[in-house]
mmCIF file with all atom_site columns, C-alpha atoms in Angstrom:
data_model
loop_
_atom_site.group_PDB
_atom_site.id
_atom_site.type_symbol
_atom_site.label_atom_id
_atom_site.label_alt_id
_atom_site.label_comp_id
_atom_site.label_asym_id
_atom_site.label_entity_id
_atom_site.label_seq_id
_atom_site.pdbx_PDB_ins_code
_atom_site.Cartn_x
_atom_site.Cartn_y
_atom_site.Cartn_z
_atom_site.occupancy
_atom_site.B_iso_or_equiv
_atom_site.pdbx_formal_charge
_atom_site.auth_seq_id
_atom_site.auth_comp_id
_atom_site.auth_asym_id
_atom_site.auth_atom_id
_atom_site.pdbx_PDB_model_num
ATOM 1   C CA . MET A 1 1   ? 18.908  -89.631 13.948 1.00 0.00 ? 1   MET A CA 1
ATOM 2   C CA . ASN A 1 2   ? 21.880  -87.340 13.263 1.00 0.00 ? 2   ASN A CA 1
ATOM 3   C CA . THR A 1 3   ? 21.715  -84.774 16.038 1.00 0.00 ? 3   THR A CA 1
ATOM 4   C CA . SER A 1 4   ? 19.559  -85.976 18.926 1.00 0.00 ? 4   SER A CA 1
ATOM 5   C CA . ALA A 1 5   ? 18.346  -89.167 20.530 1.00 0.00 ? 5   ALA A CA 1
ATOM 6   C CA . LYS A 1 6   ? 14.813  -90.531 20.154 1.00 0.00 ? 6   LYS A CA 1
ATOM 7   C CA . ILE A 1 7   ? 12.606  -91.956 22.796 1.00 0.00 ? 7   ILE A CA 1
ATOM 8   C CA . GLY A 1 8   ? 9.715   -94.371 22.256 1.00 0.00 ? 8   GLY A CA 1
ATOM 9   C CA . GLY A 1 9   ? 6.075   -93.752 21.704 1.00 0.00 ? 9   GLY A CA 1
ATOM 10  C CA . LEU A 1 10  ? 4.943   -94.878 25.163 1.00 0.00 ? 10  LEU A CA 1
ATOM 11  C CA . LEU A 1 11  ? 6.826   -92.044 26.832 1.00 0.00 ? 11  LEU A CA 1
ATOM 12  C CA . ALA A 1 12  ? 5.345   -89.620 24.270 1.00 0.00 ? 12  ALA A CA 1
ATOM 13  C CA . ALA A 1 13  ? 1.841   -90.838 25.001 1.00 0.00 ? 13  ALA A CA 1
ATOM 14  C CA . VAL A 1 14  ? 2.275   -90.378 28.712 1.00 0.00 ? 14  VAL A CA 1
ATOM 15  C CA . MET A 1 15  ? 3.505   -86.755 28.215 1.00 0.00 ? 15  MET A CA 1
ATOM 16  C CA . LEU A 1 16  ? 0.569   -85.956 25.939 1.00 0.00 ? 16  LEU A CA 1
ATOM 17  C CA . ALA A 1 17  ? -1.894  -87.258 28.554 1.00 0.00 ? 17  ALA A CA 1
ATOM 18  C CA . ALA A 1 18  ? -0.220  -85.260 31.291 1.00 0.00 ? 18  ALA A CA 1
ATOM 19  C CA . SER A 1 19  ? -0.096  -81.991 29.377 1.00 0.00 ? 19  SER A CA 1
ATOM 20  C CA . GLY A 1 20  ? -3.866  -82.111 28.624 1.00 0.00 ? 20  GLY A CA 1
ATOM 21  C CA . SER A 1 21  ? -5.439  -78.699 27.916 1.00 0.00 ? 21  SER A CA 1
ATOM 22  C CA . ALA A 1 22  ? -2.188  -76.914 28.506 1.00 0.00 ? 22  ALA A CA 1
ATOM 23  C CA . MET A 1 23  ? -0.980  -77.989 25.077 1.00 0.00 ? 23  MET A CA 1
ATOM 24  C CA . ALA A 1 24  ? -3.802  -76.173 23.526 1.00 0.00 ? 24  ALA A CA 1
ATOM 25  C CA . ALA A 1 25  ? -2.703  -72.898 25.178 1.00 0.00 ? 25  ALA A CA 1
ATOM 26  C CA . GLU A 1 26  ? 0.986   -72.982 24.491 1.00 0.00 ? 26  GLU A CA 1
ATOM 27  C CA . PRO A 1 27  ? 3.390   -74.686 21.967 1.00 0.00 ? 27  PRO A CA 1
ATOM 28  C CA . VAL A 1 28  ? 3.999   -78.428 22.456 1.00 0.00 ? 28  VAL A CA 1
ATOM 29  C CA . ASN A 1 29  ? 7.490   -79.172 23.615 1.00 0.00 ? 29  ASN A CA 1
ATOM 30  C CA . PRO A 1 30  ? 8.776   -82.044 21.363 1.00 0.00 ? 30  PRO A CA 1
ATOM 31  C CA . TYR A 1 31  ? 11.720  -82.685 23.676 1.00 0.00 ? 31  TYR A CA 1
ATOM 32  C CA . VAL A 1 32  ? 11.943  -84.841 26.835 1.00 0.00 ? 32  VAL A CA 1
ATOM 33  C CA . THR A 1 33  ? 12.173  -82.645 29.957 1.00 0.00 ? 33  THR A CA 1
ATOM 34  C CA . SER A 1 34  ? 13.088  -83.396 33.500 1.00 0.00 ? 34  SER A CA 1
ATOM 35  C CA . SER A 1 35  ? 10.970  -82.665 36.522 1.00 0.00 ? 35  SER A CA 1
ATOM 36  C CA . ASP A 1 36  ? 12.459  -79.193 36.768 1.00 0.00 ? 36  ASP A CA 1
ATOM 37  C CA . GLY A 1 37  ? 11.488  -78.442 33.152 1.00 0.00 ? 37  GLY A CA 1
ATOM 38  C CA . LYS A 1 38  ? 14.946  -78.790 31.594 1.00 0.00 ? 38  LYS A CA 1
ATOM 39  C CA . VAL A 1 39  ? 15.534  -80.655 28.342 1.00 0.00 ? 39  VAL A CA 1
ATOM 40  C CA . VAL A 1 40  ? 17.060  -84.040 29.009 1.00 0.00 ? 40  VAL A CA 1
ATOM 41  C CA . MET A 1 41  ? 20.392  -84.682 27.087 1.00 0.00 ? 41  MET A CA 1
ATOM 42  C CA . ASP A 1 42  ? 22.266  -87.926 26.414 1.00 0.00 ? 42  ASP A CA 1
ATOM 43  C CA . PRO A 1 43  ? 25.949  -88.403 27.388 1.00 0.00 ? 43  PRO A CA 1
ATOM 44  C CA . PHE A 1 44  ? 26.953  -86.823 24.071 1.00 0.00 ? 44  PHE A CA 1
ATOM 45  C CA . GLY A 1 45  ? 25.186  -83.558 24.831 1.00 0.00 ? 45  GLY A CA 1
ATOM 46  C CA . LEU A 1 46  ? 22.331  -84.254 22.374 1.00 0.00 ? 46  LEU A CA 1
ATOM 47  C CA . CYS A 1 47  ? 18.742  -83.407 23.304 1.00 0.00 ? 47  CYS A CA 1
ATOM 48  C CA . TRP A 1 48  ? 16.235  -86.284 23.723 1.00 0.00 ? 48  TRP A CA 1
ATOM 49  C CA . ARG A 1 49  ? 13.378  -85.878 21.274 1.00 0.00 ? 49  ARG A CA 1
ATOM 50  C CA . THR A 1 50  ? 9.880   -87.285 21.825 1.00 0.00 ? 50  THR A CA 1
ATOM 51  C CA . GLY A 1 51  ? 8.278   -89.643 19.385 1.00 0.00 ? 51  GLY A CA 1
ATOM 52  C CA . PHE A 1 52  ? 6.177   -86.824 17.953 1.00 0.00 ? 52  PHE A CA 1
ATOM 53  C CA . TRP A 1 53  ? 9.109   -84.474 17.333 1.00 0.00 ? 53  TRP A CA 1
ATOM 54  C CA . THR A 1 54  ? 8.908   -82.561 14.049 1.00 0.00 ? 54  THR A CA 1
ATOM 55  C CA . PRO A 1 55  ? 10.869  -79.542 12.764 1.00 0.00 ? 55  PRO A CA 1
ATOM 56  C CA . ALA A 1 56  ? 7.666   -77.480 12.854 1.00 0.00 ? 56  ALA A CA 1
ATOM 57  C CA . LEU A 1 57  ? 7.111   -78.218 16.601 1.00 0.00 ? 57  LEU A CA 1
ATOM 58  C CA . ALA A 1 58  ? 10.747  -77.434 17.378 1.00 0.00 ? 58  ALA A CA 1
ATOM 59  C CA . GLU A 1 59  ? 10.515  -74.099 15.460 1.00 0.00 ? 59  GLU A CA 1
ATOM 60  C CA . ALA A 1 60  ? 7.196   -73.273 17.190 1.00 0.00 ? 60  ALA A CA 1
ATOM 61  C CA . LEU A 1 61  ? 9.112   -73.020 20.470 1.00 0.00 ? 61  LEU A CA 1
ATOM 62  C CA . GLY A 1 62  ? 10.640  -69.710 19.221 1.00 0.00 ? 62  GLY A CA 1
ATOM 63  C CA . TYR A 1 63  ? 14.052  -68.399 18.354 1.00 0.00 ? 63  TYR A CA 1
ATOM 64  C CA . ASN A 1 64  ? 15.138  -68.727 22.012 1.00 0.00 ? 64  ASN A CA 1
ATOM 65  C CA . GLY A 1 65  ? 13.355  -72.039 22.707 1.00 0.00 ? 65  GLY A CA 1
ATOM 66  C CA . ALA A 1 66  ? 14.632  -75.582 23.074 1.00 0.00 ? 66  ALA A CA 1
ATOM 67  C CA . GLY A 1 67  ? 14.334  -76.302 19.336 1.00 0.00 ? 67  GLY A CA 1
ATOM 68  C CA . CYS A 1 68  ? 16.842  -73.602 18.333 1.00 0.00 ? 68  CYS A CA 1
ATOM 69  C CA . GLN A 1 69  ? 19.104  -74.582 21.261 1.00 0.00 ? 69  GLN A CA 1
ATOM 70  C CA . CYS A 1 70  ? 19.066  -78.303 20.350 1.00 0.00 ? 70  CYS A CA 1
ATOM 71  C CA . ASP A 1 71  ? 18.576  -78.466 16.590 1.00 0.00 ? 71  ASP A CA 1
ATOM 72  C CA . LYS A 1 72  ? 19.430  -75.063 15.253 1.00 0.00 ? 72  LYS A CA 1
ATOM 73  C CA . GLU A 1 73  ? 21.544  -76.480 12.377 1.00 0.00 ? 73  GLU A CA 1
ATOM 74  C CA . ILE A 1 74  ? 18.537  -78.323 10.854 1.00 0.00 ? 74  ILE A CA 1
ATOM 75  C CA . LEU A 1 75  ? 15.840  -75.728 11.517 1.00 0.00 ? 75  LEU A CA 1
ATOM 76  C CA . SER A 1 76  ? 15.114  -72.828 9.290  1.00 0.00 ? 76  SER A CA 1
ATOM 77  C CA . LYS A 1 77  ? 17.317  -69.751 9.774  1.00 0.00 ? 77  LYS A CA 1
ATOM 78  C CA . ALA A 1 78  ? 14.274  -67.538 10.071 1.00 0.00 ? 78  ALA A CA 1
ATOM 79  C CA . ALA A 1 79  ? 12.853  -69.527 12.965 1.00 0.00 ? 79  ALA A CA 1
ATOM 80  C CA . CYS A 1 80  ? 16.050  -69.227 14.980 1.00 0.00 ? 80  CYS A CA 1
ATOM 81  C CA . THR A 1 81  ? 16.685  -65.517 14.267 1.00 0.00 ? 81  THR A CA 1
ATOM 82  C CA . ALA A 1 82  ? 15.592  -62.997 16.783 1.00 0.00 ? 82  ALA A CA 1
ATOM 83  C CA . PRO A 1 83  ? 12.999  -60.578 15.352 1.00 0.00 ? 83  PRO A CA 1
ATOM 84  C CA . ALA A 1 84  ? 14.224  -57.134 14.581 1.00 0.00 ? 84  ALA A CA 1
ATOM 85  C CA . ALA A 1 85  ? 13.564  -54.670 17.366 1.00 0.00 ? 85  ALA A CA 1
ATOM 86  C CA . ALA A 1 86  ? 10.636  -52.371 16.627 1.00 0.00 ? 86  ALA A CA 1
ATOM 87  C CA . ALA A 1 87  ? 11.604  -49.011 15.518 1.00 0.00 ? 87  ALA A CA 1
ATOM 88  C CA . PRO A 1 88  ? 11.174  -46.451 18.284 1.00 0.00 ? 88  PRO A CA 1
ATOM 89  C CA . ALA A 1 89  ? 8.138   -44.243 17.968 1.00 0.00 ? 89  ALA A CA 1
ATOM 90  C CA . PRO A 1 90  ? 9.028   -40.925 16.374 1.00 0.00 ? 90  PRO A CA 1
ATOM 91  C CA . ALA A 1 91  ? 9.441   -38.069 18.801 1.00 0.00 ? 91  ALA A CA 1
ATOM 92  C CA . PRO A 1 92  ? 6.435   -35.778 18.909 1.00 0.00 ? 92  PRO A CA 1
ATOM 93  C CA . ALA A 1 93  ? 6.826   -32.668 16.829 1.00 0.00 ? 93  ALA A CA 1
ATOM 94  C CA . PRO A 1 94  ? 7.731   -29.652 18.919 1.00 0.00 ? 94  PRO A CA 1
ATOM 95  C CA . ALA A 1 95  ? 4.943   -27.289 19.628 1.00 0.00 ? 95  ALA A CA 1
ATOM 96  C CA . PRO A 1 96  ? 5.025   -24.338 17.223 1.00 0.00 ? 96  PRO A CA 1
ATOM 97  C CA . ALA A 1 97  ? 6.536   -21.276 18.662 1.00 0.00 ? 97  ALA A CA 1
ATOM 98  C CA . PRO A 1 98  ? 4.023   -18.555 19.484 1.00 0.00 ? 98  PRO A CA 1
ATOM 99  C CA . VAL A 1 99  ? 3.757   -15.983 16.762 1.00 0.00 ? 99  VAL A CA 1
ATOM 100 C CA . ALA A 1 100 ? 4.222   -12.452 17.992 1.00 0.00 ? 100 ALA A CA 1
ATOM 101 C CA . VAL A 1 101 ? 1.433   -10.333 16.700 1.00 0.00 ? 101 VAL A CA 1
ATOM 102 C CA . ALA A 1 102 ? 2.438   -6.777  15.943 1.00 0.00 ? 102 ALA A CA 1
ATOM 103 C CA . PRO A 1 103 ? -0.017  -4.260  17.452 1.00 0.00 ? 103 PRO A CA 1
ATOM 104 C CA . THR A 1 104 ? -2.198  -2.569  14.879 1.00 0.00 ? 104 THR A CA 1
ATOM 105 C CA . LYS A 1 105 ? -1.630  1.176   14.729 1.00 0.00 ? 105 LYS A CA 1
ATOM 106 C CA . GLU A 1 106 ? -4.017  3.790   13.481 1.00 0.00 ? 106 GLU A CA 1
ATOM 107 C CA . LYS A 1 107 ? -3.317  7.210   12.149 1.00 0.00 ? 107 LYS A CA 1
ATOM 108 C CA . VAL A 1 108 ? -4.264  10.130  14.412 1.00 0.00 ? 108 VAL A CA 1
ATOM 109 C CA . THR A 1 109 ? -4.799  13.713  13.367 1.00 0.00 ? 109 THR A CA 1
ATOM 110 C CA . LEU A 1 110 ? -5.650  16.368  16.004 1.00 0.00 ? 110 LEU A CA 1
ATOM 111 C CA . SER A 1 111 ? -6.193  20.114  15.515 1.00 0.00 ? 111 SER A CA 1
ATOM 112 C CA . ALA A 1 112 ? -6.861  23.185  17.547 1.00 0.00 ? 112 ALA A CA 1
ATOM 113 C CA . ASP A 1 113 ? -7.066  26.928  17.085 1.00 0.00 ? 113 ASP A CA 1
ATOM 114 C CA . THR A 1 114 ? -6.069  29.564  19.641 1.00 0.00 ? 114 THR A CA 1
ATOM 115 C CA . LEU A 1 115 ? -6.693  33.299  19.301 1.00 0.00 ? 115 LEU A CA 1
ATOM 116 C CA . PHE A 1 116 ? -4.595  36.300  20.086 1.00 0.00 ? 116 PHE A CA 1
ATOM 117 C CA . ASP A 1 117 ? -5.368  39.877  20.967 1.00 0.00 ? 117 ASP A CA 1
ATOM 118 C CA . PHE A 1 118 ? -4.658  42.567  18.346 1.00 0.00 ? 118 PHE A CA 1
ATOM 119 C CA . ASP A 1 119 ? -0.921  43.117  17.804 1.00 0.00 ? 119 ASP A CA 1
ATOM 120 C CA . LYS A 1 120 ? -0.054  40.591  20.543 1.00 0.00 ? 120 LYS A CA 1
ATOM 121 C CA . ALA A 1 121 ? 1.702   37.236  20.592 1.00 0.00 ? 121 ALA A CA 1
ATOM 122 C CA . THR A 1 122 ? 0.792   36.295  24.198 1.00 0.00 ? 122 THR A CA 1
ATOM 123 C CA . LEU A 1 123 ? -1.482  33.309  24.684 1.00 0.00 ? 123 LEU A CA 1
ATOM 124 C CA . LYS A 1 124 ? -4.814  34.187  26.189 1.00 0.00 ? 124 LYS A CA 1
ATOM 125 C CA . ALA A 1 125 ? -6.324  32.163  29.043 1.00 0.00 ? 125 ALA A CA 1
ATOM 126 C CA . GLU A 1 126 ? -8.739  30.422  26.744 1.00 0.00 ? 126 GLU A CA 1
ATOM 127 C CA . GLY A 1 127 ? -5.839  29.719  24.339 1.00 0.00 ? 127 GLY A CA 1
ATOM 128 C CA . ARG A 1 128 ? -3.813  27.946  27.096 1.00 0.00 ? 128 ARG A CA 1
ATOM 129 C CA . LYS A 1 129 ? -6.920  25.943  28.044 1.00 0.00 ? 129 LYS A CA 1
ATOM 130 C CA . THR A 1 130 ? -7.279  24.859  24.391 1.00 0.00 ? 130 THR A CA 1
ATOM 131 C CA . LEU A 1 131 ? -3.668  23.739  24.280 1.00 0.00 ? 131 LEU A CA 1
ATOM 132 C CA . ASP A 1 132 ? -4.002  21.877  27.607 1.00 0.00 ? 132 ASP A CA 1
ATOM 133 C CA . ASP A 1 133 ? -6.915  19.955  26.122 1.00 0.00 ? 133 ASP A CA 1
ATOM 134 C CA . LEU A 1 134 ? -4.861  19.134  23.008 1.00 0.00 ? 134 LEU A CA 1
ATOM 135 C CA . VAL A 1 135 ? -1.968  17.848  25.109 1.00 0.00 ? 135 VAL A CA 1
ATOM 136 C CA . SER A 1 136 ? -4.366  15.561  26.906 1.00 0.00 ? 136 SER A CA 1
ATOM 137 C CA . ARG A 1 137 ? -5.698  14.191  23.645 1.00 0.00 ? 137 ARG A CA 1
ATOM 138 C CA . MET A 1 138 ? -2.045  13.403  22.576 1.00 0.00 ? 138 MET A CA 1
ATOM 139 C CA . ALA A 1 139 ? -1.731  10.803  25.416 1.00 0.00 ? 139 ALA A CA 1
ATOM 140 C CA . GLY A 1 140 ? -0.774  7.426   23.962 1.00 0.00 ? 140 GLY A CA 1
ATOM 141 C CA . VAL A 1 141 ? 0.049   8.885   20.501 1.00 0.00 ? 141 VAL A CA 1
ATOM 142 C CA . ASP A 1 142 ? 3.430   8.139   18.919 1.00 0.00 ? 142 ASP A CA 1
ATOM 143 C CA . LEU A 1 143 ? 3.988   11.656  17.584 1.00 0.00 ? 143 LEU A CA 1
ATOM 144 C CA . GLU A 1 144 ? 5.335   12.116  14.097 1.00 0.00 ? 144 GLU A CA 1
ATOM 145 C CA . VAL A 1 145 ? 4.948   15.836  13.578 1.00 0.00 ? 145 VAL A CA 1
ATOM 146 C CA . VAL A 1 146 ? 3.238   18.775  15.300 1.00 0.00 ? 146 VAL A CA 1
ATOM 147 C CA . THR A 1 147 ? 2.789   21.927  13.277 1.00 0.00 ? 147 THR A CA 1
ATOM 148 C CA . SER A 1 148 ? 2.096   25.373  14.717 1.00 0.00 ? 148 SER A CA 1
ATOM 149 C CA . THR A 1 149 ? 1.081   27.944  12.143 1.00 0.00 ? 149 THR A CA 1
ATOM 150 C CA . GLY A 1 150 ? 0.592   31.594  13.158 1.00 0.00 ? 150 GLY A CA 1
ATOM 151 C CA . TYR A 1 151 ? -1.544  34.175  11.377 1.00 0.00 ? 151 TYR A CA 1
ATOM 152 C CA . THR A 1 152 ? -2.415  37.846  11.680 1.00 0.00 ? 152 THR A CA 1
ATOM 153 C CA . ASP A 1 153 ? -5.244  40.096  10.363 1.00 0.00 ? 153 ASP A CA 1
ATOM 154 C CA . ARG A 1 154 ? -4.684  42.304  7.398  1.00 0.00 ? 154 ARG A CA 1
ATOM 155 C CA . ILE A 1 155 ? -3.985  45.451  9.347  1.00 0.00 ? 155 ILE A CA 1
ATOM 156 C CA . GLY A 1 156 ? -0.399  46.541  9.231  1.00 0.00 ? 156 GLY A CA 1
ATOM 157 C CA . LYS A 1 157 ? 2.523   46.026  6.875  1.00 0.00 ? 157 LYS A CA 1
ATOM 158 C CA . ASP A 1 158 ? 3.216   42.639  5.511  1.00 0.00 ? 158 ASP A CA 1
ATOM 159 C CA . ALA A 1 159 ? 6.756   42.355  6.827  1.00 0.00 ? 159 ALA A CA 1
ATOM 160 C CA . TYR A 1 160 ? 5.609   43.236  10.344 1.00 0.00 ? 160 TYR A CA 1
ATOM 161 C CA . ASN A 1 161 ? 2.687   40.790  10.161 1.00 0.00 ? 161 ASN A CA 1
ATOM 162 C CA . MET A 1 162 ? 4.975   37.977  9.064  1.00 0.00 ? 162 MET A CA 1
ATOM 163 C CA . LYS A 1 163 ? 7.135   38.561  12.176 1.00 0.00 ? 163 LYS A CA 1
ATOM 164 C CA . LEU A 1 164 ? 4.084   38.785  14.384 1.00 0.00 ? 164 LEU A CA 1
ATOM 165 C CA . SER A 1 165 ? 2.639   35.587  13.028 1.00 0.00 ? 165 SER A CA 1
ATOM 166 C CA . GLN A 1 166 ? 5.931   33.806  13.630 1.00 0.00 ? 166 GLN A CA 1
ATOM 167 C CA . ARG A 1 167 ? 5.976   35.014  17.222 1.00 0.00 ? 167 ARG A CA 1
ATOM 168 C CA . ARG A 1 168 ? 2.437   33.564  17.692 1.00 0.00 ? 168 ARG A CA 1
ATOM 169 C CA . ALA A 1 169 ? 3.543   30.210  16.212 1.00 0.00 ? 169 ALA A CA 1
ATOM 170 C CA . ASP A 1 170 ? 6.581   30.215  18.474 1.00 0.00 ? 170 ASP A CA 1
ATOM 171 C CA . ALA A 1 171 ? 4.471   31.014  21.515 1.00 0.00 ? 171 ALA A CA 1
ATOM 172 C CA . VAL A 1 172 ? 2.430   27.869  20.927 1.00 0.00 ? 172 VAL A CA 1
ATOM 173 C CA . LYS A 1 173 ? 5.525   25.739  20.396 1.00 0.00 ? 173 LYS A CA 1
ATOM 174 C CA . THR A 1 174 ? 7.044   27.027  23.669 1.00 0.00 ? 174 THR A CA 1
ATOM 175 C CA . TYR A 1 175 ? 3.833   26.219  25.603 1.00 0.00 ? 175 TYR A CA 1
ATOM 176 C CA . LEU A 1 176 ? 3.630   22.724  24.229 1.00 0.00 ? 176 LEU A CA 1
ATOM 177 C CA . VAL A 1 177 ? 7.309   21.994  24.992 1.00 0.00 ? 177 VAL A CA 1
ATOM 178 C CA . ASN A 1 178 ? 6.756   23.194  28.574 1.00 0.00 ? 178 ASN A CA 1
ATOM 179 C CA . LYS A 1 179 ? 3.949   20.686  28.757 1.00 0.00 ? 179 LYS A CA 1
ATOM 180 C CA . GLY A 1 180 ? 6.260   17.852  27.815 1.00 0.00 ? 180 GLY A CA 1
ATOM 181 C CA . VAL A 1 181 ? 5.812   17.589  24.043 1.00 0.00 ? 181 VAL A CA 1
ATOM 182 C CA . ASN A 1 182 ? 9.146   16.737  22.238 1.00 0.00 ? 182 ASN A CA 1
ATOM 183 C CA . ALA A 1 183 ? 10.461  19.964  20.664 1.00 0.00 ? 183 ALA A CA 1
ATOM 184 C CA . ASN A 1 184 ? 12.073  18.001  17.847 1.00 0.00 ? 184 ASN A CA 1
ATOM 185 C CA . VAL A 1 185 ? 8.653   17.052  16.408 1.00 0.00 ? 185 VAL A CA 1
ATOM 186 C CA . ILE A 1 186 ? 7.281   20.597  16.505 1.00 0.00 ? 186 ILE A CA 1
ATOM 187 C CA . THR A 1 187 ? 7.590   23.008  13.602 1.00 0.00 ? 187 THR A CA 1
ATOM 188 C CA . ALA A 1 188 ? 6.512   26.641  13.956 1.00 0.00 ? 188 ALA A CA 1
ATOM 189 C CA . THR A 1 189 ? 5.747   28.762  10.878 1.00 0.00 ? 189 THR A CA 1
ATOM 190 C CA . GLY A 1 190 ? 4.318   32.237  10.472 1.00 0.00 ? 190 GLY A CA 1
ATOM 191 C CA . LYS A 1 191 ? 2.170   32.994  7.465  1.00 0.00 ? 191 LYS A CA 1
ATOM 192 C CA . GLY A 1 192 ? 1.184   36.670  8.088  1.00 0.00 ? 192 GLY A CA 1
ATOM 193 C CA . LYS A 1 193 ? -2.221  37.683  6.833  1.00 0.00 ? 193 LYS A CA 1
ATOM 194 C CA . ALA A 1 194 ? -2.631  34.592  4.586  1.00 0.00 ? 194 ALA A CA 1
ATOM 195 C CA . ASP A 1 195 ? -5.677  32.318  4.641  1.00 0.00 ? 195 ASP A CA 1
ATOM 196 C CA . PRO A 1 196 ? -8.114  34.668  6.495  1.00 0.00 ? 196 PRO A CA 1
ATOM 197 C CA . VAL A 1 197 ? -11.057 33.040  8.284  1.00 0.00 ? 197 VAL A CA 1
ATOM 198 C CA . VAL A 1 198 ? -13.263 36.160  7.810  1.00 0.00 ? 198 VAL A CA 1
ATOM 199 C CA . ASN A 1 199 ? -13.236 39.046  5.425  1.00 0.00 ? 199 ASN A CA 1
ATOM 200 C CA . CYS A 1 200 ? -14.403 42.339  7.004  1.00 0.00 ? 200 CYS A CA 1
ATOM 201 C CA . PRO A 1 201 ? -15.028 45.556  4.950  1.00 0.00 ? 201 PRO A CA 1
ATOM 202 C CA . ASN A 1 202 ? -13.252 48.746  5.781  1.00 0.00 ? 202 ASN A CA 1
ATOM 203 C CA . PRO A 1 203 ? -15.014 51.145  8.084  1.00 0.00 ? 203 PRO A CA 1
ATOM 204 C CA . SER A 1 204 ? -17.621 53.423  6.462  1.00 0.00 ? 204 SER A CA 1
ATOM 205 C CA . LYS A 1 205 ? -20.562 55.483  7.622  1.00 0.00 ? 205 LYS A CA 1
ATOM 206 C CA . LYS A 1 206 ? -23.017 53.426  5.642  1.00 0.00 ? 206 LYS A CA 1
ATOM 207 C CA . GLY A 1 207 ? -21.440 49.993  6.090  1.00 0.00 ? 207 GLY A CA 1
ATOM 208 C CA . LYS A 1 208 ? -21.711 47.451  8.935  1.00 0.00 ? 208 LYS A CA 1
ATOM 209 C CA . ILE A 1 209 ? -18.226 48.432  10.121 1.00 0.00 ? 209 ILE A CA 1
ATOM 210 C CA . LYS A 1 210 ? -18.393 52.030  11.333 1.00 0.00 ? 210 LYS A CA 1
ATOM 211 C CA . ASN A 1 211 ? -14.934 52.530  12.867 1.00 0.00 ? 211 ASN A CA 1
ATOM 212 C CA . PHE A 1 212 ? -11.492 51.042  13.352 1.00 0.00 ? 212 PHE A CA 1
ATOM 213 C CA . LYS A 1 213 ? -12.404 49.471  16.694 1.00 0.00 ? 213 LYS A CA 1
ATOM 214 C CA . GLN A 1 214 ? -15.216 47.540  15.053 1.00 0.00 ? 214 GLN A CA 1
ATOM 215 C CA . LEU A 1 215 ? -12.877 46.446  12.337 1.00 0.00 ? 215 LEU A CA 1
ATOM 216 C CA . ILE A 1 216 ? -10.440 45.071  14.793 1.00 0.00 ? 216 ILE A CA 1
ATOM 217 C CA . LYS A 1 217 ? -13.181 43.152  16.548 1.00 0.00 ? 217 LYS A CA 1
ATOM 218 C CA . CYS A 1 218 ? -14.480 41.794  13.237 1.00 0.00 ? 218 CYS A CA 1
ATOM 219 C CA . LEU A 1 219 ? -10.998 40.534  12.250 1.00 0.00 ? 219 LEU A CA 1
ATOM 220 C CA . GLN A 1 220 ? -10.386 38.671  15.574 1.00 0.00 ? 220 GLN A CA 1
ATOM 221 C CA . PRO A 1 221 ? -10.827 35.133  14.051 1.00 0.00 ? 221 PRO A CA 1
ATOM 222 C CA . ASN A 1 222 ? -7.885  35.839  11.739 1.00 0.00 ? 222 ASN A CA 1
ATOM 223 C CA . ARG A 1 223 ? -5.518  36.553  14.608 1.00 0.00 ? 223 ARG A CA 1
ATOM 224 C CA . ARG A 1 224 ? -4.816  32.910  15.467 1.00 0.00 ? 224 ARG A CA 1
ATOM 225 C CA . ALA A 1 225 ? -2.497  29.951  15.532 1.00 0.00 ? 225 ALA A CA 1
ATOM 226 C CA . VAL A 1 226 ? -3.533  26.586  14.057 1.00 0.00 ? 226 VAL A CA 1
ATOM 227 C CA . ILE A 1 227 ? -1.998  23.468  15.540 1.00 0.00 ? 227 ILE A CA 1
ATOM 228 C CA . GLU A 1 228 ? -2.091  20.109  13.816 1.00 0.00 ? 228 GLU A CA 1
ATOM 229 C CA . VAL A 1 229 ? -0.840  16.828  15.333 1.00 0.00 ? 229 VAL A CA 1
ATOM 230 C CA . THR A 1 230 ? -0.040  13.695  13.299 1.00 0.00 ? 230 THR A CA 1
ATOM 231 C CA . GLY A 1 231 ? 0.961   10.371  14.774 1.00 0.00 ? 231 GLY A CA 1
ATOM 232 C CA . THR A 1 232 ? -0.119  6.825   15.367 1.00 0.00 ? 232 THR A CA 1
ATOM 233 C CA . ARG A 1 233 ? -1.391  4.866   18.357 1.00 0.00 ? 233 ARG A CA 1
ATOM 234 C CA . VAL A 1 234 ? -2.335  1.237   19.037 1.00 0.00 ? 234 VAL A CA 1
ATOM 235 C CA . ALA A 1 235 ? -5.809  0.550   17.776 1.00 0.00 ? 235 ALA A CA 1
ATOM 236 C CA . LYS A 1 236 ? -8.364  -0.655  20.375 1.00 0.00 ? 236 LYS A CA 1
#
C-alpha cells in the first residue's frame, strides 16, 4: 500500500456486522474509525483502510468525505471536486406597466334658433330661454367653435339689413359670453336677408297678405339668429 495502512479481515468483518442495516441506508466507510467517528491514522499521518477498501467505496463518501481527505491523489478528480453551485433562479419578470387608455371622444353638434322683433336686435324672453337651454347642453363639451349667424327679413335696404343682422349675431354672442362661454371660440356673422325660412307675398287685396302688418307677421321666422356649437366630449 502506497498511501495508507491496511488492517486485517477480522476487524472488517466485525465492523460489517456492527453496521447492519445502516450500511444499506448510507455509503459504507472503508476506513477504520474511532469511537468518536474519526478516521484512525498511523504515526505517519496515513488513514487506516479496512480490508474491503476500494476506490469506489472511498469515492462514494463524497467530495468532502474521508476518501477525498485520505486518498485524494489516487481517486478520480471528478469524485473529489465540489459540484458547481446551481445557478440562481431568474428573477421574475416585472409586472407590465399599466397602459393608460385615452378616453374616447365623440363629436357634438348643437343648434338653436332665436327670434327678434321687427327692426330690433334685442333678445326676446323666449330667445334668452333658448340660449340658457343651449348653454346647459354645452356642459362637459370641449368647445371647438360656436357660430352665431344673424338674419333679417326682406323689408328694408340691403346695407341696413346687413348691419341689423350683424347686431343680432353680436347680441347672441354677448349673451353667451355673459353665461361663461369662451369669447374666443365664438364667431358672429350677419347675413342680412339671405336664406329665408319663409317666403311671403307682398300685400294685396286678393292675396292672403292684405296689409303691411300682416306681412311683418308672416316674415317673423326670417328675423332670427342661428347658433351652432361644435366640440367633443368623452363618450359614455
